[in-house]
PDB file of C-alpha atoms in Angstrom:
ATOM      1  CA  MET F 105      45.251 -32.530  15.632  1.00 46.00           C
ATOM      2  CA  ALA F 106      45.795 -32.643  11.869  1.00 48.00           C
ATOM      3  CA  LYS F 107      42.170 -32.169  11.191  1.00 47.00           C
ATOM      4  CA  ASN F 108      42.342 -29.112  13.861  1.00 48.00           C
ATOM      5  CA  GLY F 109      45.357 -27.676  11.822  1.00 50.00           C
ATOM      6  CA  VAL F 110      43.669 -27.867   8.629  1.00 44.00           C
ATOM      7  CA  ASN F 111      40.455 -26.010  10.016  1.00 48.00           C
ATOM      8  CA  LEU F 112      42.918 -23.268  11.436  1.00 46.00           C
ATOM      9  CA  THR F 113      44.774 -22.891   8.212  1.00 46.00           C
ATOM     10  CA  MET F 114      41.410 -22.695   6.440  1.00 47.00           C
ATOM     11  CA  PHE F 115      40.134 -19.950   8.729  1.00 43.00           C
ATOM     12  CA  PHE F 116      43.131 -17.791   8.548  1.00 46.00           C
ATOM     13  CA  LEU F 117      43.117 -18.223   4.639  1.00 44.00           C
ATOM     14  CA  PHE F 118      39.536 -16.986   4.759  1.00 43.00           C
ATOM     15  CA  ILE F 119      40.190 -13.957   6.934  1.00 43.00           C
ATOM     16  CA  ILE F 120      43.415 -13.095   4.620  1.00 42.00           C
ATOM     17  CA  THR F 121      41.270 -13.400   1.437  1.00 39.00           C
ATOM     18  CA  TYR F 122      38.265 -11.310   3.011  1.00 37.00           C
ATOM     19  CA  CYS F 123      40.517  -8.763   4.262  1.00 43.00           C
ATOM     20  CA  TYR F 124      42.145  -8.064   0.751  1.00 38.00           C
ATOM     21  CA  TRP F 125      38.586  -8.228  -0.818  1.00 36.00           C
ATOM     22  CA  GLU F 126      37.452  -5.574   1.196  1.00 39.00           C
ATOM     23  CA  SER F 127      40.319  -3.369   0.919  1.00 39.00           C
ATOM     24  CA  HIS F 128      40.744  -3.929  -2.855  1.00 37.00           C
ATOM     25  CA  VAL F 129      37.289  -4.449  -4.135  1.00 35.00           C
ATOM     26  CA  LYS F 130      34.530  -1.658  -4.728  1.00 37.00           C
ATOM     27  CA  LEU F 131      30.973  -2.296  -4.173  1.00 37.00           C
ATOM     28  CA  ALA F 132      30.398  -0.512  -7.625  1.00 37.00           C
ATOM     29  CA  ASP F 133      32.351  -3.827  -9.241  1.00 35.00           C
ATOM     30  CA  PHE F 134      29.716  -6.055  -8.197  1.00 32.00           C
ATOM     31  CA  ILE F 135      26.829  -3.981  -9.352  1.00 38.00           C
ATOM     32  CA  THR F 136      24.946  -3.962 -13.038  1.00 41.00           C
ATOM     33  CA  THR F 137      25.439  -0.855 -14.611  1.00 45.00           C
ATOM     34  CA  SER F 138      21.908  -0.302 -15.186  1.00 52.00           C
ATOM     35  CA  PRO F 139      20.789   2.528 -13.066  1.00 52.00           C
ATOM     36  CA  ASN F 140      16.933   0.876 -12.541  1.00 51.00           C
ATOM     37  CA  SER F 141      18.430  -2.345 -11.464  1.00 47.00           C
ATOM     38  CA  ILE F 142      17.531  -3.720  -8.179  1.00 40.00           C
ATOM     39  CA  HIS F 143      20.690  -4.678  -7.388  1.00 44.00           C
ATOM     40  CA  LEU F 144      22.400  -1.326  -7.453  1.00 60.00           C
ATOM     41  CA  ILE F 145      22.915  -0.222  -4.181  1.00 71.00           C
ATOM     42  CA  LYS F 146      22.570   3.409  -3.502  1.00 88.00           C
ATOM     43  CA  ASP F 147      23.235   6.319  -0.904  1.00 95.00           C
ATOM     44  CA  ILE F 148      19.800   8.080  -1.441  1.00 98.00           C
ATOM     45  CA  PHE F 149      19.399  11.678  -0.468  1.00 98.00           C
ATOM     46  CA  ILE F 150      16.226  13.569  -0.743  1.00 98.00           C
ATOM     47  CA  LEU F 151      16.267  17.047  -2.169  1.00 99.00           C
ATOM     48  CA  ALA F 152      13.305  19.171  -0.940  1.00 98.00           C
ATOM     49  CA  GLY F 153      12.079  22.925  -0.532  1.00 98.00           C
ATOM     50  CA  GLN F 154      11.856  25.302  -2.839  1.00 98.00           C
ATOM     51  CA  SER F 155      13.505  27.598  -5.798  1.00 98.00           C
ATOM     52  CA  ASN F 156      16.871  27.514  -4.235  1.00 98.00           C
ATOM     53  CA  MET F 157      16.809  23.778  -3.656  1.00 98.00           C
ATOM     54  CA  ALA F 158      15.372  23.194  -7.160  1.00 98.00           C
ATOM     55  CA  GLY F 159      18.166  25.522  -8.543  1.00 98.00           C
ATOM     56  CA  ARG F 160      17.974  28.947 -10.099  1.00 98.00           C
ATOM     57  CA  GLY F 161      21.752  29.408 -10.367  1.00 98.00           C
ATOM     58  CA  GLY F 162      22.892  31.022 -13.700  1.00 98.00           C
ATOM     59  CA  VAL F 163      19.048  31.553 -14.366  1.00 97.00           C
ATOM     60  CA  ILE F 164      18.241  35.510 -15.563  1.00 94.00           C
ATOM     61  CA  GLU F 165      14.997  36.437 -16.770  1.00 92.00           C
ATOM     62  CA  ARG F 166      14.001  32.814 -17.108  1.00 93.00           C
ATOM     63  CA  ASN F 167      16.849  31.731 -19.191  1.00 96.00           C
ATOM     64  CA  TRP F 168      19.608  29.395 -17.896  1.00 97.00           C
ATOM     65  CA  ASP F 169      22.995  30.211 -18.871  1.00 97.00           C
ATOM     66  CA  GLY F 170      23.921  26.397 -19.035  1.00 97.00           C
ATOM     67  CA  ILE F 171      27.584  27.037 -17.273  1.00 97.00           C
ATOM     68  CA  ILE F 172      28.589  24.084 -15.637  1.00 97.00           C
ATOM     69  CA  PRO F 173      31.561  24.667 -13.217  1.00 97.00           C
ATOM     70  CA  PRO F 174      33.732  21.471 -12.578  1.00 96.00           C
ATOM     71  CA  GLU F 175      32.213  21.089  -9.152  1.00 97.00           C
ATOM     72  CA  ILE F 176      28.851  20.072 -10.551  1.00 97.00           C
ATOM     73  CA  GLN F 177      29.989  18.092 -13.569  1.00 96.00           C
ATOM     74  CA  SER F 178      27.894  14.580 -13.932  1.00 96.00           C
ATOM     75  CA  SER F 179      29.433  11.316 -12.937  1.00 94.00           C
ATOM     76  CA  PRO F 180      27.958   8.549 -14.928  1.00 95.00           C
ATOM     77  CA  GLY F 181      27.097   5.496 -12.859  1.00 93.00           C
ATOM     78  CA  LYS F 182      28.272   7.310  -9.651  1.00 94.00           C
ATOM     79  CA  ILE F 183      25.359  10.313  -9.373  1.00 97.00           C
ATOM     80  CA  LEU F 184      22.011   9.251 -10.342  1.00 97.00           C
ATOM     81  CA  ARG F 185      18.880  11.063 -10.091  1.00 97.00           C
ATOM     82  CA  LEU F 186      15.087   9.929  -9.820  1.00 97.00           C
ATOM     83  CA  GLY F 187      13.492  11.503 -12.681  1.00 98.00           C
ATOM     84  CA  GLY F 188      10.070  12.791 -12.705  1.00 97.00           C
ATOM     85  CA  ASP F 189       9.264   9.124 -14.585  1.00 97.00           C
ATOM     86  CA  LEU F 190      10.305   7.563 -11.359  1.00 96.00           C
ATOM     87  CA  ASN F 191      13.321   5.965 -13.430  1.00 96.00           C
ATOM     88  CA  TRP F 192      16.961   6.370 -12.154  1.00 95.00           C
ATOM     89  CA  GLU F 193      19.089   7.987 -14.668  1.00 96.00           C
ATOM     90  CA  ASP F 194      22.882   9.651 -14.504  1.00 97.00           C
ATOM     91  CA  ALA F 195      22.276  13.091 -12.840  1.00 98.00           C
ATOM     92  CA  GLU F 196      23.169  16.147 -14.492  1.00 97.00           C
ATOM     93  CA  GLU F 197      21.984  19.874 -14.029  1.00 98.00           C
ATOM     94  CA  PRO F 198      19.582  20.987 -13.919  1.00 98.00           C
ATOM     95  CA  LEU F 199      18.386  18.357 -11.535  1.00 98.00           C
ATOM     96  CA  HIS F 200      15.025  19.636 -11.219  1.00 98.00           C
ATOM     97  CA  ALA F 201      14.074  20.411 -14.759  1.00 98.00           C
ATOM     98  CA  ASP F 202      11.213  17.281 -14.864  1.00 98.00           C
ATOM     99  CA  ILE F 203      10.395  18.385 -11.246  1.00 98.00           C
ATOM    100  CA  ASP F 204       9.605  22.138 -11.012  1.00 98.00           C
ATOM    101  CA  VAL F 205       8.245  22.191 -14.519  1.00 97.00           C
ATOM    102  CA  ASN F 206       6.585  25.462 -14.223  1.00 96.00           C
ATOM    103  CA  LYS F 207       9.656  27.290 -13.627  1.00 96.00           C
ATOM    104  CA  THR F 208      13.041  27.519 -15.502  1.00 97.00           C
ATOM    105  CA  CYS F 209      15.478  25.453 -13.400  1.00 98.00           C
ATOM    106  CA  GLY F 210      19.332  26.155 -13.404  1.00 98.00           C
ATOM    107  CA  VAL F 211      21.975  25.161 -10.776  1.00 98.00           C
ATOM    108  CA  GLY F 212      20.991  23.840  -7.272  1.00 98.00           C
ATOM    109  CA  PRO F 213      23.133  22.401  -4.592  1.00 98.00           C
ATOM    110  CA  GLY F 214      22.419  18.732  -5.177  1.00 98.00           C
ATOM    111  CA  MET F 215      25.258  18.006  -7.722  1.00 98.00           C
ATOM    112  CA  ALA F 216      27.830  19.810  -5.907  1.00 98.00           C
ATOM    113  CA  PHE F 217      26.950  18.061  -2.505  1.00 98.00           C
ATOM    114  CA  ALA F 218      27.248  14.450  -4.252  1.00 98.00           C
ATOM    115  CA  ASN F 219      30.358  15.198  -6.011  1.00 97.00           C
ATOM    116  CA  ALA F 220      31.990  16.256  -2.878  1.00 97.00           C
ATOM    117  CA  LEU F 221      30.671  13.126  -1.107  1.00 96.00           C
ATOM    118  CA  ILE F 222      32.371  11.080  -3.994  1.00 94.00           C
ATOM    119  CA  ASP F 223      35.642  12.975  -4.218  1.00 93.00           C
ATOM    120  CA  GLY F 224      35.673  12.912  -0.284  1.00 87.00           C
ATOM    121  CA  ASP F 225      35.684   9.154  -0.103  1.00 79.00           C
ATOM    122  CA  PRO F 226      34.826   7.232  -3.224  1.00 73.00           C
ATOM    123  CA  ARG F 227      35.095   3.804  -1.519  1.00 76.00           C
ATOM    124  CA  ARG F 228      32.164   4.909   1.135  1.00 82.00           C
ATOM    125  CA  PHE F 229      30.047   6.484  -1.740  1.00 87.00           C
ATOM    126  CA  PRO F 230      30.322   4.446  -4.696  1.00 90.00           C
ATOM    127  CA  VAL F 231      26.902   5.444  -6.033  1.00 94.00           C
ATOM    128  CA  VAL F 232      24.693   8.581  -4.907  1.00 96.00           C
ATOM    129  CA  GLY F 233      21.230   8.723  -5.721  1.00 97.00           C
ATOM    130  CA  LEU F 234      19.707  11.990  -5.488  1.00 98.00           C
ATOM    131  CA  VAL F 235      15.838  12.396  -5.090  1.00 98.00           C
ATOM    132  CA  PRO F 236      14.641  15.849  -6.388  1.00 98.00           C
ATOM    133  CA  CYS F 237      11.356  17.112  -4.963  1.00 98.00           C
ATOM    134  CA  ALA F 238      11.645  20.835  -4.517  1.00 98.00           C
ATOM    135  CA  ILE F 239       9.113  23.031  -6.129  1.00 98.00           C
ATOM    136  CA  GLY F 240       9.757  26.873  -6.275  1.00 98.00           C
ATOM    137  CA  GLY F 241       7.787  29.448  -4.498  1.00 97.00           C
ATOM    138  CA  SER F 242       6.176  26.782  -2.282  1.00 98.00           C
ATOM    139  CA  GLY F 243       5.454  27.661   1.362  1.00 98.00           C
ATOM    140  CA  ILE F 244       5.935  25.522   4.478  1.00 98.00           C
ATOM    141  CA  ASP F 245       2.011  24.940   4.453  1.00 98.00           C
ATOM    142  CA  GLU F 246       2.326  23.389   1.360  1.00 97.00           C
ATOM    143  CA  TRP F 247       4.786  20.596   2.746  1.00 98.00           C
ATOM    144  CA  SER F 248       2.584  19.653   5.280  1.00 97.00           C
ATOM    145  CA  ARG F 249       1.654  15.986   5.876  1.00 98.00           C
ATOM    146  CA  GLY F 250      -1.226  15.112   3.469  1.00 96.00           C
ATOM    147  CA  GLY F 251      -0.220  17.892   1.142  1.00 96.00           C
ATOM    148  CA  ARG F 252       0.410  17.300  -2.647  1.00 97.00           C
ATOM    149  CA  LEU F 253       4.238  18.031  -2.271  1.00 98.00           C
ATOM    150  CA  TYR F 254       4.590  16.192   0.956  1.00 98.00           C
ATOM    151  CA  GLU F 255       2.587  12.865  -0.300  1.00 98.00           C
ATOM    152  CA  ARG F 256       4.576  13.388  -3.533  1.00 98.00           C
ATOM    153  CA  LEU F 257       8.009  13.214  -1.760  1.00 98.00           C
ATOM    154  CA  LYS F 258       6.603  10.027   0.229  1.00 98.00           C
ATOM    155  CA  ARG F 259       6.041   8.194  -3.167  1.00 98.00           C
ATOM    156  CA  ARG F 260       9.242   9.008  -4.644  1.00 98.00           C
ATOM    157  CA  ALA F 261      11.147   8.191  -1.624  1.00 97.00           C
ATOM    158  CA  ALA F 262       9.442   4.858  -1.405  1.00 97.00           C
ATOM    159  CA  VAL F 263      10.273   4.107  -5.283  1.00 96.00           C
ATOM    160  CA  ALA F 264      13.733   5.177  -4.883  1.00 96.00           C
ATOM    161  CA  VAL F 265      14.147   2.591  -1.676  1.00 95.00           C
ATOM    162  CA  GLU F 266      12.528  -0.192  -3.869  1.00 92.00           C
ATOM    163  CA  ARG F 267      14.876  -0.059  -6.351  1.00 78.00           C
ATOM    164  CA  GLY F 268      17.960  -0.490  -4.265  1.00 83.00           C
ATOM    165  CA  GLY F 269      19.360   1.629  -1.446  1.00 91.00           C
ATOM    166  CA  GLU F 270      18.642   3.234   1.658  1.00 95.00           C
ATOM    167  CA  ILE F 271      17.699   6.888   2.772  1.00 97.00           C
ATOM    168  CA  ARG F 272      20.588   8.660   4.207  1.00 97.00           C
ATOM    169  CA  ALA F 273      19.493  12.219   4.986  1.00 98.00           C
ATOM    170  CA  VAL F 274      16.798  15.054   3.819  1.00 98.00           C
ATOM    171  CA  LEU F 275      18.333  18.150   2.310  1.00 98.00           C
ATOM    172  CA  TRP F 276      16.277  20.990   2.948  1.00 99.00           C
ATOM    173  CA  PHE F 277      16.301  24.401   1.673  1.00 98.00           C
ATOM    174  CA  GLN F 278      13.154  26.504   1.967  1.00 98.00           C
ATOM    175  CA  GLY F 279      11.605  29.568   3.713  1.00 98.00           C
ATOM    176  CA  GLU F 280      11.780  32.450   1.342  1.00 98.00           C
ATOM    177  CA  ARG F 281       8.094  32.459   0.660  1.00 98.00           C
ATOM    178  CA  ASP F 282       7.051  32.414   4.543  1.00 98.00           C
ATOM    179  CA  THR F 283       9.285  35.822   4.985  1.00 98.00           C
ATOM    180  CA  ILE F 284       6.153  37.649   3.204  1.00 98.00           C
ATOM    181  CA  ASN F 285       3.940  37.851   6.175  1.00 97.00           C
ATOM    182  CA  ILE F 286       4.601  38.204  10.042  1.00 98.00           C
ATOM    183  CA  THR F 287       1.895  35.208  10.576  1.00 98.00           C
ATOM    184  CA  ASP F 288       3.898  32.744   8.648  1.00 98.00           C
ATOM    185  CA  ALA F 289       7.048  33.728   9.970  1.00 98.00           C
ATOM    186  CA  GLU F 290       6.185  33.409  13.691  1.00 98.00           C
ATOM    187  CA  SER F 291       4.578  29.853  12.885  1.00 98.00           C
ATOM    188  CA  TYR F 292       7.499  28.719  10.876  1.00 98.00           C
ATOM    189  CA  LYS F 293       9.480  27.070  13.342  1.00 98.00           C
ATOM    190  CA  GLY F 294       6.432  24.794  14.813  1.00 98.00           C
ATOM    191  CA  LYS F 295       5.566  23.840  11.378  1.00 98.00           C
ATOM    192  CA  LEU F 296       9.042  23.049  10.149  1.00 98.00           C
ATOM    193  CA  GLN F 297       9.646  20.782  13.395  1.00 98.00           C
ATOM    194  CA  ARG F 298       6.420  19.272  12.721  1.00 98.00           C
ATOM    195  CA  LEU F 299       7.672  18.516   9.102  1.00 98.00           C
ATOM    196  CA  TYR F 300      10.856  16.813  10.263  1.00 98.00           C
ATOM    197  CA  ILE F 301       8.992  14.631  12.671  1.00 98.00           C
ATOM    198  CA  ASP F 302       6.329  13.695   9.998  1.00 98.00           C
ATOM    199  CA  LEU F 303       9.166  12.780   7.541  1.00 98.00           C
ATOM    200  CA  ARG F 304      11.187  10.516   9.914  1.00 98.00           C
ATOM    201  CA  THR F 305       7.914   8.564  10.696  1.00 98.00           C
ATOM    202  CA  ASP F 306       6.550   8.310   7.214  1.00 98.00           C
ATOM    203  CA  LEU F 307      10.136   7.131   6.020  1.00 97.00           C
ATOM    204  CA  ASN F 308      10.543   4.841   9.031  1.00 96.00           C
ATOM    205  CA  SER F 309      13.676   6.457  10.014  1.00 97.00           C
ATOM    206  CA  PRO F 310      12.950   8.036  13.499  1.00 97.00           C
ATOM    207  CA  LEU F 311      16.551   9.517  13.729  1.00 96.00           C
ATOM    208  CA  LEU F 312      16.907  10.465   9.828  1.00 98.00           C
ATOM    209  CA  PRO F 313      19.557  13.406   9.168  1.00 98.00           C
ATOM    210  CA  VAL F 314      18.181  16.232   7.971  1.00 98.00           C
ATOM    211  CA  ILE F 315      20.613  18.907   6.660  1.00 98.00           C
ATOM    212  CA  GLN F 316      18.975  22.059   6.308  1.00 98.00           C
ATOM    213  CA  VAL F 317      19.941  25.784   4.820  1.00 98.00           C
ATOM    214  CA  ALA F 318      19.509  28.968   6.978  1.00 98.00           C
ATOM    215  CA  LEU F 319      18.138  31.294   4.399  1.00 98.00           C
ATOM    216  CA  ALA F 320      20.458  33.791   2.300  1.00 98.00           C
ATOM    217  CA  SER F 321      17.189  36.173   1.194  1.00 98.00           C
ATOM    218  CA  GLY F 322      13.247  35.988   1.238  1.00 98.00           C
ATOM    219  CA  GLU F 323      10.622  37.344  -0.565  1.00 97.00           C
ATOM    220  CA  GLY F 324       9.342  39.633   2.274  1.00 98.00           C
ATOM    221  CA  SER F 325      10.531  41.567   5.232  1.00 97.00           C
ATOM    222  CA  TYR F 326      10.676  38.671   7.689  1.00 98.00           C
ATOM    223  CA  VAL F 327      13.923  37.147   6.616  1.00 98.00           C
ATOM    224  CA  GLU F 328      15.639  37.412  10.038  1.00 98.00           C
ATOM    225  CA  LYS F 329      12.643  35.947  12.134  1.00 98.00           C
ATOM    226  CA  VAL F 330      12.526  32.868   9.591  1.00 98.00           C
ATOM    227  CA  ARG F 331      16.075  32.475  10.072  1.00 98.00           C
ATOM    228  CA  GLU F 332      15.561  32.766  13.872  1.00 98.00           C
ATOM    229  CA  ALA F 333      13.358  29.591  13.494  1.00 98.00           C
ATOM    230  CA  GLN F 334      15.448  27.747  11.482  1.00 98.00           C
ATOM    231  CA  LEU F 335      18.520  28.277  13.748  1.00 98.00           C
ATOM    232  CA  GLY F 336      16.455  27.627  16.864  1.00 97.00           C
ATOM    233  CA  ILE F 337      15.511  23.903  15.530  1.00 96.00           C
ATOM    234  CA  GLN F 338      16.494  21.543  18.386  1.00 92.00           C
ATOM    235  CA  LEU F 339      15.697  18.143  17.181  1.00 97.00           C
ATOM    236  CA  PRO F 340      18.195  15.683  17.393  1.00 97.00           C
ATOM    237  CA  ASN F 341      20.195  14.842  13.666  1.00 97.00           C
ATOM    238  CA  VAL F 342      18.989  18.346  12.347  1.00 98.00           C
ATOM    239  CA  ILE F 343      22.126  20.377  10.944  1.00 98.00           C
ATOM    240  CA  THR F 344      22.183  23.719   9.877  1.00 98.00           C
ATOM    241  CA  VAL F 345      24.307  25.171   7.551  1.00 98.00           C
ATOM    242  CA  ASP F 346      23.697  29.041   6.791  1.00 98.00           C
ATOM    243  CA  ALA F 347      23.677  30.562   3.573  1.00 98.00           C
ATOM    244  CA  LYS F 348      23.572  34.222   4.759  1.00 98.00           C
ATOM    245  CA  GLY F 349      26.202  36.711   2.937  1.00 98.00           C
ATOM    246  CA  LEU F 350      26.473  34.015  -0.169  1.00 98.00           C
ATOM    247  CA  GLN F 351      26.335  35.689  -3.590  1.00 98.00           C
ATOM    248  CA  LEU F 352      22.721  36.266  -4.927  1.00 98.00           C
ATOM    249  CA  GLN F 353      21.602  36.675  -8.468  1.00 96.00           C
ATOM    250  CA  PRO F 354      20.638  39.910  -9.850  1.00 96.00           C
ATOM    251  CA  ASP F 355      16.822  39.311  -8.690  1.00 96.00           C
ATOM    252  CA  GLY F 356      18.348  39.509  -4.875  1.00 97.00           C
ATOM    253  CA  LEU F 357      16.457  36.209  -4.103  1.00 98.00           C
ATOM    254  CA  HIS F 358      18.302  33.244  -5.546  1.00 98.00           C
ATOM    255  CA  LEU F 359      21.747  32.234  -5.329  1.00 98.00           C
ATOM    256  CA  SER F 360      24.381  32.311  -7.687  1.00 98.00           C
ATOM    257  CA  THR F 361      25.786  29.363  -9.313  1.00 98.00           C
ATOM    258  CA  GLN F 362      29.015  29.560  -7.376  1.00 98.00           C
ATOM    259  CA  ALA F 363      26.817  30.114  -4.477  1.00 98.00           C
ATOM    260  CA  GLN F 364      24.973  26.897  -4.742  1.00 98.00           C
ATOM    261  CA  VAL F 365      28.288  24.958  -5.293  1.00 98.00           C
ATOM    262  CA  GLN F 366      29.224  26.518  -1.554  1.00 98.00           C
ATOM    263  CA  VAL F 367      25.894  25.213  -0.287  1.00 98.00           C
ATOM    264  CA  GLY F 368      26.411  21.910  -1.563  1.00 98.00           C
ATOM    265  CA  GLU F 369      29.751  21.540  -0.307  1.00 98.00           C
ATOM    266  CA  MET F 370      28.785  22.907   2.754  1.00 98.00           C
ATOM    267  CA  MET F 371      25.875  20.481   3.262  1.00 98.00           C
ATOM    268  CA  ALA F 372      28.229  17.542   2.281  1.00 98.00           C
ATOM    269  CA  HIS F 373      30.839  18.934   4.784  1.00 97.00           C
ATOM    270  CA  ALA F 374      28.003  18.620   7.533  1.00 98.00           C
ATOM    271  CA  TYR F 375      26.821  15.367   6.596  1.00 97.00           C
ATOM    272  CA  THR F 376      30.005  13.690   6.320  1.00 96.00           C
ATOM    273  CA  THR F 377      31.134  15.364   9.942  1.00 95.00           C
ATOM    274  CA  PHE F 378      27.813  14.096  11.284  1.00 94.00           C
ATOM    275  CA  ARG F 379      28.499  10.267  10.136  1.00 89.00           C
ATOM    276  CA  LEU F 380      31.999  10.788  11.275  1.00 87.00           C
ATOM    277  CA  LEU F 381      30.943  11.774  14.858  1.00 85.00           C
ATOM    278  CA  SER F 382      27.851   9.077  14.711  1.00 80.00           C
ATOM    279  CA  LEU F 383      30.540   6.353  14.454  1.00 77.00           C
ATOM    280  CA  VAL F 384      32.752   7.799  17.103  1.00 74.00           C
ATOM    281  CA  THR F 385      29.977   8.087  19.570  1.00 73.00           C
ATOM    282  CA  GLY F 386      28.148   4.758  18.467  1.00 67.00           C
ATOM    283  CA  ASP F 387      24.862   6.690  18.017  1.00 61.00           C
TER     284      ASP F 387
END
């Protein structure tokens, strides 16, 4: 009887200690500060698409103004990016500077997205890892399975996971290029759905969330046709935020810095709402 009493006491002490540890200690307290350490657990998000994801906020006539609003400030040790050299480093704008190398990059939605996650729940998101993959001017055909952009995304995603963490979602902002001719616009929905299915298969995550942006602008006359395709995607766990009506740069194509902040925050809200609903429903 005495032995059972000791065992029960030890059990309850363990429970109390664990509850205290869980409620007071952050995961970040138990990881090395080296961004490339295999022990660094990261919530990983893939950033893919074309120029508005790569970031043209603040870029006028190929020059970036360098303005960094509070919503996109760097957060050393908490927000990381996988660089072009496949090493993790502290993230700062422009996120795609060494990825979309043939264009001038400015502010995109990625940093605002990551900061919104951390500000909303710092214990749930101690370290956010961003994997920039977007390329300005790329059409949906260039993102098809087996193509250069698709395969590079796969390689970068694989490296990101190998070095600690889990891919939580793909953030997708693309389609402006596919508004130029009616054939591309009409075939866009099928190709986009195929892309999402292929990515989920190749990233070994059949229900991987995709947070996509419905276009605010386009390079051609068929913006509404492409928007209709984006808004009509009916795959599970594909969530759409709408950029229509947000402020554009003087070129009439790219989102302004403040609009990019808004898109990033909308994507973060969409993702956290999705996660909350998933927890409630048990999906």
